[in-house]
Amino acid sequence: MSNDRVRPGRHLAAFSLLLLWEMPDHGLHLHRRINGVLPDGLQVDIGNLYRALRDLEVRGSVQSVWDTEGSGSARRIYRITADGHDELRGWSEDISKRRSAFDWFLEHWQALAESDGNVEARFHG
């Protein structure tokens, strides 16, 4: 499949909310955590994450405060809100439905591939 069909970050809000439920965090560290769980090809860039965090904050799913303690520049710390928990529940339901559909797809793909071992020759002559 060509990379132009892959849409990294489609569920970025869901991953962000889930990881912020686990632990409030600043953007750069959250970015590292998200990319640490995503497979190659689905990594997100930091700009997309900050846009997603801003959108989540606008709709009340996360709150942020500036952390000015310690050395270095101030960091914005993000926390999930009650609305964020509701949104995350919705994401969980959506992802569960999609997973069922993907499981069906993979099971059928595997069954067809196993029953027709010469797929390449059949379609590419």
PDB file of C-alpha atoms in Angstrom:
ATOM      1  CA  MET A   1       0.000   0.000   0.000  1.00  0.00           C
ATOM      2  CA  SER A   2       1.373   3.370  -0.883  1.00  0.00           C
ATOM      3  CA  ASN A   3       2.127   5.830   1.893  1.00  0.00           C
ATOM      4  CA  ASP A   4      -0.317   8.382   0.456  1.00  0.00           C
ATOM      5  CA  ARG A   5      -3.198   6.242   1.744  1.00  0.00           C
ATOM      6  CA  VAL A   6      -1.843   6.052   5.294  1.00  0.00           C
ATOM      7  CA  ARG A   7      -3.177   8.832   7.480  1.00  0.00           C
ATOM      8  CA  PRO A   8      -0.937   9.098  10.523  1.00  0.00           C
ATOM      9  CA  GLY A   9      -2.638  10.769  13.415  1.00  0.00           C
ATOM     10  CA  ARG A  10      -6.199   9.770  12.611  1.00  0.00           C
ATOM     11  CA  HIS A  11      -6.632   8.647  16.220  1.00  0.00           C
ATOM     12  CA  LEU A  12      -4.133  11.076  17.707  1.00  0.00           C
ATOM     13  CA  ALA A  13      -6.723  12.599  20.042  1.00  0.00           C
ATOM     14  CA  ALA A  14      -7.579   9.131  21.379  1.00  0.00           C
ATOM     15  CA  PHE A  15      -3.949   8.237  22.063  1.00  0.00           C
ATOM     16  CA  SER A  16      -3.308  11.656  23.609  1.00  0.00           C
ATOM     17  CA  LEU A  17      -6.286  11.392  25.955  1.00  0.00           C
ATOM     18  CA  LEU A  18      -5.414   7.840  26.972  1.00  0.00           C
ATOM     19  CA  LEU A  19      -1.804   8.704  27.779  1.00  0.00           C
ATOM     20  CA  LEU A  20      -2.844  11.891  29.596  1.00  0.00           C
ATOM     21  CA  TRP A  21      -5.245   9.822  31.704  1.00  0.00           C
ATOM     22  CA  GLU A  22      -2.276   7.677  32.632  1.00  0.00           C
ATOM     23  CA  MET A  23      -0.155  10.724  33.481  1.00  0.00           C
ATOM     24  CA  PRO A  24      -0.374  14.495  32.884  1.00  0.00           C
ATOM     25  CA  ASP A  25       2.450  15.512  30.575  1.00  0.00           C
ATOM     26  CA  HIS A  26       4.047  18.253  28.517  1.00  0.00           C
ATOM     27  CA  GLY A  27       3.864  18.138  24.742  1.00  0.00           C
ATOM     28  CA  LEU A  28       7.358  16.948  23.846  1.00  0.00           C
ATOM     29  CA  HIS A  29       7.312  14.073  26.325  1.00  0.00           C
ATOM     30  CA  LEU A  30       3.777  13.117  25.280  1.00  0.00           C
ATOM     31  CA  HIS A  31       4.996  13.093  21.669  1.00  0.00           C
ATOM     32  CA  ARG A  32       7.754  10.648  22.588  1.00  0.00           C
ATOM     33  CA  ARG A  33       5.318   8.430  24.480  1.00  0.00           C
ATOM     34  CA  ILE A  34       2.828   8.328  21.610  1.00  0.00           C
ATOM     35  CA  ASN A  35       5.476   7.541  19.013  1.00  0.00           C
ATOM     36  CA  GLY A  36       6.868   4.910  21.378  1.00  0.00           C
ATOM     37  CA  VAL A  37       3.668   2.878  21.078  1.00  0.00           C
ATOM     38  CA  LEU A  38       2.917   3.448  17.391  1.00  0.00           C
ATOM     39  CA  PRO A  39       4.442   1.252  14.682  1.00  0.00           C
ATOM     40  CA  ASP A  40       6.684   2.644  11.959  1.00  0.00           C
ATOM     41  CA  GLY A  41       4.668   4.435   9.325  1.00  0.00           C
ATOM     42  CA  LEU A  42       2.126   5.694  11.853  1.00  0.00           C
ATOM     43  CA  GLN A  43       4.430   8.024  13.781  1.00  0.00           C
ATOM     44  CA  VAL A  44       3.092  11.549  14.276  1.00  0.00           C
ATOM     45  CA  ASP A  45       4.976  14.793  14.036  1.00  0.00           C
ATOM     46  CA  ILE A  46       5.112  17.240  16.888  1.00  0.00           C
ATOM     47  CA  GLY A  47       3.179  19.938  15.015  1.00  0.00           C
ATOM     48  CA  ASN A  48       0.193  17.625  14.547  1.00  0.00           C
ATOM     49  CA  LEU A  49       0.292  16.735  18.230  1.00  0.00           C
ATOM     50  CA  TYR A  50       0.264  20.374  19.344  1.00  0.00           C
ATOM     51  CA  ARG A  51      -2.655  21.110  16.986  1.00  0.00           C
ATOM     52  CA  ALA A  52      -4.527  18.116  18.418  1.00  0.00           C
ATOM     53  CA  LEU A  53      -3.817  19.259  21.994  1.00  0.00           C
ATOM     54  CA  ARG A  54      -5.053  22.760  21.167  1.00  0.00           C
ATOM     55  CA  ASP A  55      -8.246  21.315  19.662  1.00  0.00           C
ATOM     56  CA  LEU A  56      -8.744  19.074  22.711  1.00  0.00           C
ATOM     57  CA  GLU A  57      -8.303  22.088  24.972  1.00  0.00           C
ATOM     58  CA  VAL A  58     -10.759  24.216  22.981  1.00  0.00           C
ATOM     59  CA  ARG A  59     -13.455  21.560  23.341  1.00  0.00           C
ATOM     60  CA  GLY A  60     -12.709  21.106  27.050  1.00  0.00           C
ATOM     61  CA  SER A  61     -11.235  17.591  26.891  1.00  0.00           C
ATOM     62  CA  VAL A  62      -7.872  18.688  28.307  1.00  0.00           C
ATOM     63  CA  GLN A  63      -6.667  21.568  30.463  1.00  0.00           C
ATOM     64  CA  SER A  64      -3.184  22.972  30.486  1.00  0.00           C
ATOM     65  CA  VAL A  65      -1.122  24.961  32.961  1.00  0.00           C
ATOM     66  CA  TRP A  66       2.315  26.450  32.625  1.00  0.00           C
ATOM     67  CA  ASP A  67       5.032  24.729  34.663  1.00  0.00           C
ATOM     68  CA  THR A  68       7.705  27.318  35.438  1.00  0.00           C
ATOM     69  CA  GLU A  69       9.523  25.364  38.140  1.00  0.00           C
ATOM     70  CA  GLY A  70      12.989  23.994  37.605  1.00  0.00           C
ATOM     71  CA  SER A  71      15.602  25.028  35.126  1.00  0.00           C
ATOM     72  CA  GLY A  72      14.935  25.632  31.462  1.00  0.00           C
ATOM     73  CA  SER A  73      11.994  27.159  29.741  1.00  0.00           C
ATOM     74  CA  ALA A  74       8.419  26.924  30.961  1.00  0.00           C
ATOM     75  CA  ARG A  75       6.406  23.940  29.786  1.00  0.00           C
ATOM     76  CA  ARG A  76       2.699  23.596  29.272  1.00  0.00           C
ATOM     77  CA  ILE A  77       1.416  20.567  31.219  1.00  0.00           C
ATOM     78  CA  TYR A  78      -1.725  18.913  29.849  1.00  0.00           C
ATOM     79  CA  ARG A  79      -4.312  17.021  31.945  1.00  0.00           C
ATOM     80  CA  ILE A  80      -7.428  15.151  30.864  1.00  0.00           C
ATOM     81  CA  THR A  81     -10.763  16.564  32.099  1.00  0.00           C
ATOM     82  CA  ALA A  82     -14.124  14.925  32.830  1.00  0.00           C
ATOM     83  CA  ASP A  83     -15.200  15.848  29.286  1.00  0.00           C
ATOM     84  CA  GLY A  84     -11.982  14.249  28.070  1.00  0.00           C
ATOM     85  CA  HIS A  85     -12.924  11.012  29.828  1.00  0.00           C
ATOM     86  CA  ASP A  86     -16.285  11.095  28.047  1.00  0.00           C
ATOM     87  CA  GLU A  87     -14.566  11.701  24.709  1.00  0.00           C
ATOM     88  CA  LEU A  88     -12.114   8.896  25.427  1.00  0.00           C
ATOM     89  CA  ARG A  89     -15.016   6.522  26.131  1.00  0.00           C
ATOM     90  CA  GLY A  90     -16.412   7.428  22.700  1.00  0.00           C
ATOM     91  CA  TRP A  91     -13.034   6.786  21.088  1.00  0.00           C
ATOM     92  CA  SER A  92     -12.866   3.414  22.818  1.00  0.00           C
ATOM     93  CA  GLU A  93     -16.256   2.415  21.428  1.00  0.00           C
ATOM     94  CA  ASP A  94     -15.310   3.609  17.929  1.00  0.00           C
ATOM     95  CA  ILE A  95     -11.958   1.815  17.949  1.00  0.00           C
ATOM     96  CA  SER A  96     -13.595  -1.380  19.223  1.00  0.00           C
ATOM     97  CA  LYS A  97     -16.045  -1.357  16.298  1.00  0.00           C
ATOM     98  CA  ARG A  98     -13.258  -0.675  13.820  1.00  0.00           C
ATOM     99  CA  ARG A  99     -11.158  -3.445  15.357  1.00  0.00           C
ATOM    100  CA  SER A 100     -14.001  -5.923  14.826  1.00  0.00           C
ATOM    101  CA  ALA A 101     -14.202  -4.898  11.175  1.00  0.00           C
ATOM    102  CA  PHE A 102     -10.414  -5.125  10.765  1.00  0.00           C
ATOM    103  CA  ASP A 103     -10.335  -8.536  12.459  1.00  0.00           C
ATOM    104  CA  TRP A 104     -12.979  -9.751  10.007  1.00  0.00           C
ATOM    105  CA  PHE A 105     -10.965  -8.329   7.099  1.00  0.00           C
ATOM    106  CA  LEU A 106      -7.728  -9.997   8.225  1.00  0.00           C
ATOM    107  CA  GLU A 107      -9.401 -13.352   8.867  1.00  0.00           C
ATOM    108  CA  HIS A 108     -10.957 -13.321   5.391  1.00  0.00           C
ATOM    109  CA  TRP A 109      -7.765 -12.115   3.772  1.00  0.00           C
ATOM    110  CA  GLN A 110      -5.808 -14.916   5.391  1.00  0.00           C
ATOM    111  CA  ALA A 111      -8.391 -17.559   4.412  1.00  0.00           C
ATOM    112  CA  LEU A 112      -8.411 -16.406   0.792  1.00  0.00           C
ATOM    113  CA  ALA A 113      -4.636 -16.124   0.628  1.00  0.00           C
ATOM    114  CA  GLU A 114      -4.210 -19.632   2.027  1.00  0.00           C
ATOM    115  CA  SER A 115      -6.740 -21.111  -0.390  1.00  0.00           C
ATOM    116  CA  ASP A 116      -5.253 -19.345  -3.402  1.00  0.00           C
ATOM    117  CA  GLY A 117      -1.499 -19.536  -2.940  1.00  0.00           C
ATOM    118  CA  ASN A 118      -0.762 -18.223  -6.413  1.00  0.00           C
ATOM    119  CA  VAL A 119      -2.466 -14.828  -6.143  1.00  0.00           C
ATOM    120  CA  GLU A 120       0.332 -12.944  -7.919  1.00  0.00           C
ATOM    121  CA  ALA A 121       0.240 -15.156 -10.999  1.00  0.00           C
ATOM    122  CA  ARG A 122      -3.543 -15.041 -11.116  1.00  0.00           C
ATOM    123  CA  PHE A 123      -3.825 -11.250 -11.102  1.00  0.00           C
ATOM    124  CA  HIS A 124      -0.543 -10.145 -12.623  1.00  0.00           C
ATOM    125  CA  GLY A 125      -0.308 -12.808 -15.305  1.00  0.00           C
TER     126      GLY A 125
END
